[in-house]
Short mmCIF file of C-alpha atoms in Angstrom, two decimals:
data_model
loop_
_atom_site.label_atom_id
_atom_site.label_comp_id
_atom_site.label_asym_id
_atom_site.label_seq_id
_atom_site.Cartn_x
_atom_site.Cartn_y
_atom_site.Cartn_z
CA MET F 284 6.53 34.19 70.64
CA ASN F 285 4.61 35.78 73.43
CA ASN F 286 4.96 39.26 72.06
CA ARG F 287 2.23 41.57 73.08
CA TYR F 288 1.20 43.68 70.19
CA VAL F 289 -1.06 46.66 70.35
CA LEU F 290 -3.14 48.56 67.85
CA SER F 291 -0.20 50.60 66.60
CA ASP F 292 1.69 47.44 65.68
CA LEU F 293 -1.28 46.36 63.64
CA VAL F 294 -1.35 49.75 61.95
CA ASP F 295 2.36 49.49 61.24
CA ALA F 296 1.82 46.14 59.59
CA LEU F 297 -0.95 47.60 57.44
CA VAL F 298 1.30 50.47 56.45
CA LYS F 299 3.95 47.97 55.51
CA ALA F 300 1.39 46.26 53.32
CA GLY F 301 1.24 49.44 51.31
CA HIS F 302 -1.40 51.63 52.85
CA LYS F 303 -1.27 55.24 53.94
CA ARG F 304 -0.74 55.54 57.63
CA ARG F 305 -3.80 57.71 58.03
CA ASP F 306 -6.00 55.21 56.23
CA ALA F 307 -4.58 52.30 58.16
CA GLU F 308 -5.14 54.00 61.48
CA GLU F 309 -8.65 54.97 60.64
CA PHE F 310 -9.46 51.57 59.28
CA ALA F 311 -8.13 49.62 62.23
CA ARG F 312 -9.96 51.88 64.66
CA VAL F 313 -13.25 51.69 62.80
CA PHE F 314 -12.91 47.97 62.23
CA PHE F 315 -12.93 47.09 65.91
CA ALA F 316 -15.33 49.87 66.83
CA GLN F 317 -17.76 48.51 64.27
CA ILE F 318 -17.50 44.98 65.58
CA GLU F 319 -18.43 46.39 68.95
CA GLU F 320 -21.27 48.52 67.55
CA GLN F 321 -22.83 45.72 65.55
CA VAL F 322 -22.53 43.30 68.40
CA PHE F 323 -24.36 45.66 70.71
CA ARG F 324 -27.07 46.06 68.15
CA GLY F 325 -27.73 42.42 68.77
CA ASP F 326 -26.13 41.21 65.57
CA THR F 327 -23.68 38.42 65.02
CA VAL F 328 -20.61 39.79 63.33
CA LYS F 329 -18.81 37.43 61.02
CA VAL F 330 -15.37 38.21 59.69
CA LYS F 331 -13.97 35.78 57.17
CA GLY F 332 -10.75 34.18 58.29
CA LEU F 333 -11.27 35.28 61.85
CA GLY F 334 -14.56 34.07 63.19
CA LEU F 335 -17.72 35.48 64.65
CA PHE F 336 -18.51 37.77 67.52
CA ARG F 337 -21.83 37.91 69.30
CA LEU F 338 -23.37 38.62 72.65
CA ILE F 339 -24.94 35.67 74.34
CA LEU F 340 -27.13 35.61 77.38
CA SER F 341 -25.77 33.65 80.26
CA GLY F 342 -28.52 32.57 82.62
CA ALA F 343 -28.68 33.32 86.32
CA ARG F 344 -26.96 30.80 88.52
CA GLU F 345 -25.87 30.24 92.04
CA SER F 346 -22.32 30.29 93.14
CA VAL F 347 -20.33 30.59 96.33
CA ASN F 348 -18.08 33.34 97.50
CA VAL F 349 -14.69 31.71 97.51
CA ASN F 350 -13.56 33.63 100.57
CA THR F 351 -16.56 33.24 102.86
CA GLY F 352 -18.23 30.17 101.42
CA GLU F 353 -21.40 32.17 101.35
CA ARG F 354 -23.90 31.40 98.64
CA ILE F 355 -24.34 34.17 96.15
CA LYS F 356 -26.59 34.54 93.20
CA ILE F 357 -25.18 35.57 89.89
CA ASP F 358 -27.77 37.37 87.81
CA GLU F 359 -28.22 36.62 84.20
CA HIS F 360 -25.85 38.64 82.12
CA TYR F 361 -24.48 38.96 78.64
CA LYS F 362 -21.18 37.62 77.49
CA LEU F 363 -19.25 38.44 74.39
CA GLN F 364 -18.59 35.27 72.54
CA PHE F 365 -15.84 34.91 69.98
CA LEU F 366 -15.94 31.75 67.92
CA PRO F 367 -12.80 31.39 65.84
CA GLU F 368 -13.18 30.03 62.34
CA ALA F 369 -11.99 26.50 61.68
CA GLY F 370 -9.22 27.73 59.44
CA LEU F 371 -7.82 30.02 62.09
CA LYS F 372 -8.05 27.30 64.69
CA GLU F 373 -6.15 24.97 62.46
CA LEU F 374 -3.52 27.55 61.73
CA VAL F 375 -3.01 28.38 65.36
CA ASN F 376 -2.92 24.78 66.45
CA GLY F 377 0.04 24.01 64.19
CA PRO F 378 2.36 22.67 66.90
CA TYR F 379 -0.21 20.13 67.99
CA ALA F 380 -1.79 19.37 64.66
CA HIS F 381 -0.25 15.94 64.37
CA LEU F 382 -1.82 14.68 67.58
CA ASP F 383 -4.89 12.54 67.43
CA PRO F 384 -7.10 11.33 70.21
CA ILE F 385 -5.79 8.08 71.61
CA PRO F 386 -8.23 5.38 72.57
CA LEU F 387 -7.45 3.97 75.99
CA ASP F 388 -8.24 0.61 77.42
CA ASP F 389 -10.13 0.55 80.66
CA GLU F 390 -7.21 -0.11 82.95
CA THR F 391 -5.03 2.70 81.78
CA ALA F 392 -7.99 5.02 81.76
CA ALA F 393 -8.81 4.16 85.34
CA ALA F 394 -5.20 4.50 86.36
CA LEU F 395 -4.99 7.87 84.70
CA ALA F 396 -8.18 9.10 86.23
CA ALA F 397 -6.76 8.09 89.59
CA LYS F 398 -3.60 10.09 89.38
CA THR F 399 -4.93 13.41 88.37
CA ASP F 400 -1.82 15.52 88.69
CA THR F 401 0.64 14.10 86.22
CA VAL F 402 -0.97 12.58 83.23
CA ALA F 403 1.43 10.79 80.97
CA ASP F 404 1.15 11.66 77.37
CA GLU F 405 1.23 8.14 76.11
CA PRO F 406 -0.43 5.80 78.55
CA VAL F 407 -1.02 3.10 75.99
CA ASP F 408 2.54 2.23 75.40
CA ASP F 409 4.97 1.15 78.04
CA ALA F 410 8.13 1.85 76.08
CA GLN F 411 7.46 5.49 76.47
CA PRO F 412 9.07 7.21 79.42
CA GLU F 413 11.43 9.44 77.45
CA ALA F 414 8.93 9.66 74.70
CA SER F 415 6.34 11.32 76.83
CA SER F 416 8.82 13.73 78.20
CA ALA F 417 9.74 14.51 74.65
CA ALA F 418 6.12 15.16 74.00
CA ALA F 419 5.95 17.47 76.96
CA ALA F 420 8.93 19.37 75.75
CA LYS F 421 7.51 19.48 72.30
CA PRO F 422 5.73 22.79 71.86
CA ALA F 423 8.82 24.95 71.69
CA LYS F 424 10.84 22.93 69.31
CA ALA F 425 7.90 21.67 67.42
CA VAL F 426 6.64 25.09 66.44
CA ALA F 427 9.21 25.77 63.79
CA ALA F 428 9.28 22.34 62.31
CA GLU F 429 5.59 21.83 62.41
CA LYS F 430 4.84 24.87 60.40
CA LYS F 431 5.97 22.97 57.38
CA GLU F 432 3.74 20.08 58.13
CA PRO F 433 1.46 19.35 55.22
CA VAL F 434 -1.91 20.83 55.82
CA PHE F 435 -4.29 19.25 53.51
CA GLU F 436 -5.34 15.80 52.92
CA VAL F 437 -7.92 13.82 51.14
CA GLU F 438 -10.61 13.58 53.68
CA GLU F 439 -12.10 10.28 52.61
CA SER F 440 -9.02 8.37 53.39
CA GLN F 441 -7.76 9.72 56.63
CA PRO F 442 -5.94 6.76 58.05
CA GLN F 443 -6.45 5.70 61.58
CA ASP F 444 -4.49 2.95 63.10
CA ASN F 445 -4.55 2.78 66.77
CA LYS F 446 -3.37 -0.69 67.39
CA LYS F 447 -1.26 -1.09 70.40
CA SER F 448 2.36 -0.74 69.68
CA ASP F 449 4.74 -3.54 70.17
CA LYS F 450 7.64 -2.06 71.96
CA LYS F 451 11.09 -2.43 70.60
CA GLY F 452 14.25 -1.99 72.51
CA THR F 453 16.67 0.62 71.39
CA THR F 454 18.85 -2.02 69.80
CA ILE F 455 16.10 -3.24 67.61
CA ALA F 456 15.18 0.31 66.85
CA TRP F 457 18.68 0.89 65.59
CA ILE F 458 18.61 -2.21 63.47
CA ILE F 459 15.33 -1.10 62.02
CA PHE F 460 16.80 2.25 61.29
CA VAL F 461 19.71 0.80 59.43
CA LEU F 462 17.45 -1.52 57.52
CA LEU F 463 15.23 1.35 56.68
CA ALA F 464 18.15 3.19 55.18
CA LEU F 465 18.81 0.11 53.05
CA ALA F 466 15.20 -0.02 52.05
CA LEU F 467 15.35 3.59 51.02
CA ILE F 468 18.37 2.98 48.88
CA VAL F 469 16.55 0.15 47.20
CA TYR F 470 13.71 2.50 46.71
CA ALA F 471 15.90 5.13 45.20
CA LEU F 472 17.35 2.61 42.78
CA CYS F 473 14.06 1.34 41.63
CA SER F 474 12.61 4.85 41.59
CA THR F 475 9.17 3.53 41.04
CA VAL F 476 6.35 5.95 40.89
CA PHE F 477 5.25 4.82 44.24
CA ASN F 478 7.44 4.77 47.21
CA GLY F 479 8.70 1.29 47.36
CA ASP F 480 9.71 1.13 50.94
CA ASN F 481 6.99 -0.34 52.89
CA GLN F 482 6.62 -2.41 55.89
CA GLY F 483 10.04 -1.77 57.29
CA ALA F 484 9.67 1.90 56.69
CA ARG F 485 6.31 1.90 58.23
CA ARG F 486 7.38 0.28 61.40
CA ALA F 487 10.59 2.12 61.73
CA ARG F 488 9.35 5.51 60.75
CA PRO F 489 9.03 7.00 64.19
CA VAL F 490 12.49 5.81 64.95
CA VAL F 491 13.78 7.48 61.86
CA ARG F 492 12.20 10.69 62.84
CA ASN F 493 13.85 10.40 66.14
CA GLU F 494 17.15 10.22 64.37
CA VAL F 495 16.34 13.07 62.10
CA VAL F 496 16.58 15.29 65.06
CA THR F 497 19.26 13.72 67.09
CA GLU F 498 21.67 12.54 64.49
CA VAL F 499 22.37 14.83 61.64
CA PRO F 500 24.38 13.00 58.97
CA ALA F 501 22.25 9.91 58.77
CA ALA F 502 19.15 11.96 58.88
CA THR F 503 20.28 14.00 55.96
CA THR F 504 20.52 11.04 53.69
CA VAL F 505 17.17 9.86 54.73
CA GLU F 506 15.71 13.22 54.11
CA GLN F 507 17.23 13.55 50.72
CA THR F 508 15.98 10.23 49.62
CA GLU F 509 12.60 11.16 50.77
CA ALA F 510 12.73 14.67 49.50
CA ALA F 511 9.43 14.30 47.79
CA GLN F 512 7.57 13.25 50.81
CA PRO F 513 6.47 15.19 53.81
CA ALA F 514 7.03 12.63 56.49
CA GLU F 515 10.45 13.86 57.48
CA GLN F 516 9.08 17.16 58.55
CA THR F 517 7.40 15.79 61.55
CA PRO F 518 9.60 16.57 64.49
CA ALA F 519 10.90 14.22 67.05
CA ALA F 520 7.83 14.91 69.03
CA THR F 521 5.89 12.65 66.77
CA ALA F 522 8.10 9.83 67.80
CA ALA F 523 6.59 10.24 71.18
CA LYS F 524 3.40 8.77 69.90
CA PRO F 525 2.99 5.04 69.91
CA ALA F 526 4.87 3.71 66.96
CA GLU F 527 1.87 2.62 64.96
CA LYS F 528 0.06 5.80 65.48
CA ALA F 529 2.82 7.95 64.24
CA ALA F 530 3.22 5.70 61.29
CA ALA F 531 -0.44 5.88 60.58
CA ALA F 532 -0.39 9.61 60.74
CA GLN F 533 2.31 9.57 58.17
CA THR F 534 1.16 6.99 55.73
CA ALA F 535 3.29 8.54 53.09
CA GLU F 536 5.01 5.28 52.51
CA LYS F 537 2.10 3.01 52.63
CA THR F 538 1.50 0.75 49.69
CA PRO F 539 -0.56 -2.31 49.11
CA ALA F 540 2.59 -4.26 49.53
CA ALA F 541 2.88 -2.92 52.98
CA LYS F 542 -0.34 -4.66 53.72
CA THR F 543 0.87 -8.01 52.72
CA ALA F 544 4.18 -7.57 54.39
CA GLU F 545 2.75 -6.08 57.45
CA LYS F 546 2.38 -9.17 59.51
CA ALA F 547 6.02 -10.08 59.28
CA PRO F 548 8.27 -8.96 62.12
CA ALA F 549 9.82 -5.59 61.60
CA ALA F 550 13.44 -6.59 61.88
CA LYS F 551 13.38 -8.47 58.62
CA SER F 552 12.33 -5.43 56.76
CA ALA F 553 15.14 -5.04 54.25
CA GLU F 554 14.57 -8.28 52.42
CA LYS F 555 10.91 -7.77 52.71
CA ALA F 556 11.24 -4.38 51.20
CA ALA F 557 12.92 -5.79 48.17
CA ALA F 558 10.58 -8.73 47.92
CA ALA F 559 7.49 -6.68 48.35
CA GLN F 560 8.31 -4.20 45.70
CA PRO F 561 7.16 -6.22 42.68
CA ALA F 562 4.01 -7.13 44.49
CA GLN F 563 3.33 -3.52 45.10
CA LYS F 564 3.90 -2.66 41.48
CA GLU F 565 1.46 -5.31 40.44
CA ALA F 566 -1.12 -4.04 42.80
CA GLU F 567 -0.63 -0.60 41.45
CA LYS F 568 -1.01 -1.84 37.95
CA THR F 569 -4.39 -3.28 38.70
CA VAL F 570 -5.42 -0.05 40.26
CA ALA F 571 -4.32 1.99 37.33
CA SER F 572 -5.23 -0.47 34.64
CA ALA F 573 -8.60 1.03 33.88
CA VAL F 574 -7.53 4.58 33.20
CA ASP F 575 -4.23 6.31 33.41
CA ALA F 576 -4.41 10.02 33.69
CA SER F 577 -0.67 10.39 33.68
CA SER F 578 -0.66 10.08 29.93
CA TRP F 579 -3.23 12.80 29.45
CA GLU F 580 -2.22 16.08 27.97
CA VAL F 581 -1.42 18.61 30.63
CA GLN F 582 -3.77 21.52 30.55
CA GLN F 583 -2.21 23.68 33.20
CA GLU F 584 -0.24 23.62 36.41
CA ILE F 585 -1.33 24.99 39.71
CA THR F 586 0.33 25.33 43.04
CA LEU F 587 -1.54 23.97 45.99
CA GLY F 588 -1.80 26.32 48.92
CA GLN F 589 -2.63 25.65 52.49
CA ASN F 590 -6.00 24.07 53.18
CA GLU F 591 -6.36 22.92 49.63
CA ARG F 592 -7.13 19.38 48.75
CA LEU F 593 -7.03 17.32 45.64
CA THR F 594 -10.72 16.76 46.02
CA LEU F 595 -11.39 20.49 45.97
CA VAL F 596 -9.22 20.98 42.94
CA ALA F 597 -11.01 18.11 41.22
CA GLN F 598 -14.34 19.63 42.10
CA LYS F 599 -13.21 22.88 40.57
CA TYR F 600 -11.70 21.55 37.37
CA TYR F 601 -13.62 18.36 36.74
CA GLY F 602 -16.91 19.05 38.39
CA ASP F 603 -16.79 16.32 40.96
CA LYS F 604 -14.47 15.67 43.82
CA VAL F 605 -14.28 11.98 43.13
CA TYR F 606 -12.12 12.76 40.09
CA TRP F 607 -9.25 13.62 42.38
CA VAL F 608 -8.00 10.15 41.54
CA TYR F 609 -7.03 11.31 38.08
CA LEU F 610 -5.28 14.34 39.46
CA TYR F 611 -3.37 12.01 41.68
CA GLN F 612 -2.53 9.70 38.80
CA ALA F 613 -1.21 12.59 36.81
CA ASN F 614 0.97 13.72 39.68
CA ARG F 615 2.18 10.52 41.24
CA ASP F 616 5.74 11.64 40.89
CA ARG F 617 5.03 14.71 42.97
CA ILE F 618 2.57 13.28 45.41
CA PRO F 619 3.88 10.26 47.26
CA ASN F 620 0.77 10.10 49.34
CA PRO F 621 -2.48 11.89 48.49
CA ASN F 622 -3.29 12.03 52.17
CA LYS F 623 -0.33 14.20 52.92
CA ILE F 624 0.52 16.75 50.36
CA LYS F 625 2.93 19.52 51.04
CA ALA F 626 1.68 23.04 50.71
CA GLY F 627 3.32 24.57 47.69
CA THR F 628 3.29 21.34 45.70
CA LYS F 629 2.84 22.08 42.02
CA ILE F 630 0.39 19.77 40.39
CA ARG F 631 -0.53 19.20 36.79
CA ILE F 632 -4.13 19.43 35.75
CA PRO F 633 -4.47 17.14 32.76
CA LYS F 634 -7.07 17.73 30.13
CA ALA F 635 -9.52 14.95 30.78
CA PRO F 636 -11.32 13.20 27.96
CA ALA F 637 -15.06 13.58 28.30
CA SER F 638 -15.45 9.84 28.15
CA VAL F 639 -13.60 9.47 31.43
CA VAL F 640 -14.43 12.61 33.33
CA ASN F 641 -18.02 13.57 33.10
CA PRO F 642 -19.82 14.39 36.31
CA LYS F 643 -23.17 13.79 34.63
CA ASP F 644 -22.27 10.27 33.66
CA PRO F 645 -22.89 7.82 36.48
CA ALA F 646 -20.61 5.26 34.90
CA SER F 647 -17.68 7.64 34.90
CA LEU F 648 -18.39 8.61 38.48
CA GLN F 649 -18.56 4.98 39.44
CA LYS F 650 -15.30 4.24 37.76
CA ALA F 651 -13.60 7.06 39.57
CA ALA F 652 -15.20 5.96 42.81
CA ALA F 653 -13.83 2.47 42.33
CA LEU F 654 -10.39 3.91 41.73
CA GLU F 655 -10.81 6.09 44.74
CA GLU F 656 -11.66 3.10 46.85
CA ALA F 657 -8.62 1.29 45.60
CA TYR F 658 -6.43 4.24 46.51
CA ILE F 659 -8.02 4.62 49.87
CA LYS F 660 -7.32 0.98 50.57
CA GLN F 661 -3.85 1.43 49.32
CA PHE F 662 -3.08 4.33 51.57
CA ALA F 663 -5.30 3.67 54.50
CA SER F 664 -3.95 1.76 57.37
CA LYS F 665 -5.45 -1.58 57.91
CA LYS F 666 -7.68 -2.05 60.84
CA MET G 248 -25.13 39.49 59.93
CA LYS G 249 -23.01 38.64 56.96
CA GLU G 250 -19.52 39.88 56.45
CA ASN G 251 -20.74 42.09 53.63
CA ASP G 252 -23.07 43.95 55.95
CA PHE G 253 -20.27 44.43 58.38
CA LEU G 254 -17.92 45.66 55.69
CA SER G 255 -20.47 48.11 54.40
CA ALA G 256 -20.86 49.46 57.92
CA VAL G 257 -17.09 49.90 58.09
CA ARG G 258 -17.17 51.53 54.68
CA LYS G 259 -19.80 53.96 55.77
CA GLU G 260 -17.72 55.02 58.76
CA THR G 261 -14.43 55.36 56.96
CA GLY G 262 -15.62 56.50 53.57
CA PHE G 263 -13.20 54.08 51.93
CA SER G 264 -14.00 52.32 48.70
CA ALA G 265 -15.38 48.81 48.78
CA LYS G 266 -12.20 47.46 47.26
CA LEU G 267 -9.95 49.14 49.79
CA THR G 268 -12.12 48.03 52.69
CA GLU G 269 -12.14 44.48 51.51
CA GLN G 270 -8.42 44.48 50.91
CA MET G 271 -7.62 46.01 54.27
CA THR G 272 -9.91 43.59 56.05
CA ARG G 273 -8.18 40.64 54.45
CA GLN G 274 -4.81 42.04 55.36
CA LEU G 275 -5.85 42.81 58.88
CA VAL G 276 -7.18 39.30 59.37
CA GLU G 277 -4.01 37.90 57.91
CA ILE G 278 -1.81 39.98 60.17
CA LEU G 279 -3.86 39.06 63.19
CA SER G 280 -3.86 35.36 62.44
CA GLY G 281 -0.15 35.55 61.80
CA MET G 282 0.37 37.05 65.22
CA LEU G 283 -1.76 34.37 66.82
CA ALA G 284 -0.06 31.59 64.94
CA ALA G 285 3.27 32.88 66.20
CA GLY G 286 1.95 32.74 69.73
CA ASP G 287 1.65 36.49 70.12
CA SER G 288 -1.28 38.47 71.38
CA LEU G 289 -2.87 41.63 70.05
CA THR G 290 -4.48 44.11 72.40
CA ILE G 291 -6.84 46.69 71.03
CA HIS G 292 -7.30 49.35 73.66
CA GLY G 293 -10.94 49.74 74.53
CA PHE G 294 -11.89 46.57 72.71
CA GLY G 295 -9.99 43.59 73.97
CA THR G 296 -7.21 41.12 73.44
CA PHE G 297 -6.77 38.41 70.87
CA GLU G 298 -4.57 35.71 72.25
CA LEU G 299 -3.72 32.05 72.24
CA LYS G 300 -5.06 29.71 74.84
CA LYS G 301 -3.49 26.42 75.61
CA LYS G 302 -5.91 23.61 76.30
CA GLU G 303 -4.44 20.76 78.26
CA GLU G 304 -4.92 17.18 77.28
CA ARG G 305 -7.87 15.52 78.88
CA LEU G 306 -9.75 12.28 79.12
CA SER G 307 -12.98 12.01 77.30
CA VAL G 308 -15.58 9.32 76.83
CA ASN G 309 -17.41 8.57 73.66
CA PRO G 310 -21.02 8.58 74.84
CA VAL G 311 -22.07 6.04 72.25
CA SER G 312 -19.42 3.36 72.59
CA GLY G 313 -18.31 4.22 76.10
CA LYS G 314 -14.75 4.12 74.86
CA ARG G 315 -12.29 6.38 76.58
CA PHE G 316 -10.05 8.69 74.71
CA MET G 317 -7.11 10.81 75.58
CA ILE G 318 -7.71 14.10 73.85
CA PRO G 319 -4.36 15.68 72.99
CA PRO G 320 -3.49 19.21 74.08
CA LYS G 321 -4.21 22.01 71.67
CA GLN G 322 -4.00 25.72 71.21
CA VAL G 323 -7.04 27.77 70.39
CA PRO G 324 -7.43 31.40 69.46
CA ALA G 325 -9.38 33.38 72.04
CA PHE G 326 -10.68 36.86 72.55
CA ARG G 327 -10.87 38.56 75.92
CA PRO G 328 -12.90 41.76 76.14
CA GLY G 329 -11.07 44.74 77.61
CA ALA G 330 -12.21 46.73 80.63
CA THR G 331 -14.22 49.30 78.69
CA LEU G 332 -15.99 46.68 76.66
CA LYS G 333 -16.65 44.56 79.72
CA GLU G 334 -18.27 47.50 81.45
CA ARG G 335 -20.45 48.09 78.43
CA ILE G 336 -21.45 44.44 78.26
CA LYS G 337 -22.30 44.50 81.92
CA ASN G 338 -24.72 47.36 81.38
CA TYR G 339 -26.16 45.88 78.24
CA LYS G 340 -29.69 44.77 78.76
CA GLY G 341 -30.42 43.19 75.43
CA ASN G 342 -31.43 44.62 72.16
CA GLU G 343 -35.16 44.70 72.60
#
């Protein structure tokens, strides 16, 4: 953190990667010199993975001398513009990647605009004083943990749930936490393909994450139970968000059952968890009734890297991204939530019968699209 | 200008093979992004500095709905030209 590297460090790294020192030196020197050369020739230089460099003309404008208050004219001049690529931006923004814009109501917005100096992180929720300080303290401790945060998701079904949070006292939070643990045990017992814990888990999730950091033994059990799912990697900082929001960001646990159970108060979650499980299974059955890719013969296995998505894999192997649903079906045991898949997850690519997967056949596309919709509903938060 | 054009310019200068140039470029980019992701900066003397910039959270308004949003803080990669390059840019009067 905050190391200042120079060219020779870069060269060292290239040498480490297996190049001759002389080559590495020459290359690094020429690389940057050429960016400069090309830019001054009036070209835009694009480097994959990095971004683009170009000179842009900045028009003449008036300004004031800050010391004398005198008006001065700034002539038009060129500026070197560096536009980082989206991938690099995403990579670099790791510690903050879990944050989403928060819609504000008019009052809070006005209040915030009024006090310009200290802007609370979470104005929407009043149960937040320590939470926002946690958020402020986040970058440092979040960096390490956040690196593991799953990076790719199915773009069609990015959940957004920005309902106002109902605040719970710490006591209730604890109860929820305990109940959640129960729910998880139930889940482990049933070991359904889908995560069975639902509404309770959903509500209590931020709380759990809080514990993950502060209280080791309990957190460990939780983590183990949830080994397959990425949610636990979000650091305590996430708990700083309004409860719903955090939960929405981590819909790993969301099931159709969660929808039905959702309106019930959170504290009752354990019974609900148990009760809701069959319902959820049923719902899943209807979803999967048409086709079930999990029974298809496995053609090959691939490991998902960063920035990969099921849709992209589907596009590559099946010819249309909508067929990601079958990939998901075939890998339900490894993918608790198609919106949040861990980098490094191995997935099976089943051999798809032409009758089901055929990008030229509108009926097959439609079928997949229907499935997709069902899954999106299943995993999306309700608005 | 496409990356290929740029790489061929680099190739011409160094005399390296296309494969080696491509490979080194990928590695260089990877190293650099790794540095940035770790919060470090890389200064190339005579060229400039690649660094991280922290953008504070801010209030924003959706122009269509008029709804206000709190935009969370973020980190962005940035490049700052060095003194030599700045001087050259200052004296640059356009390509034509």
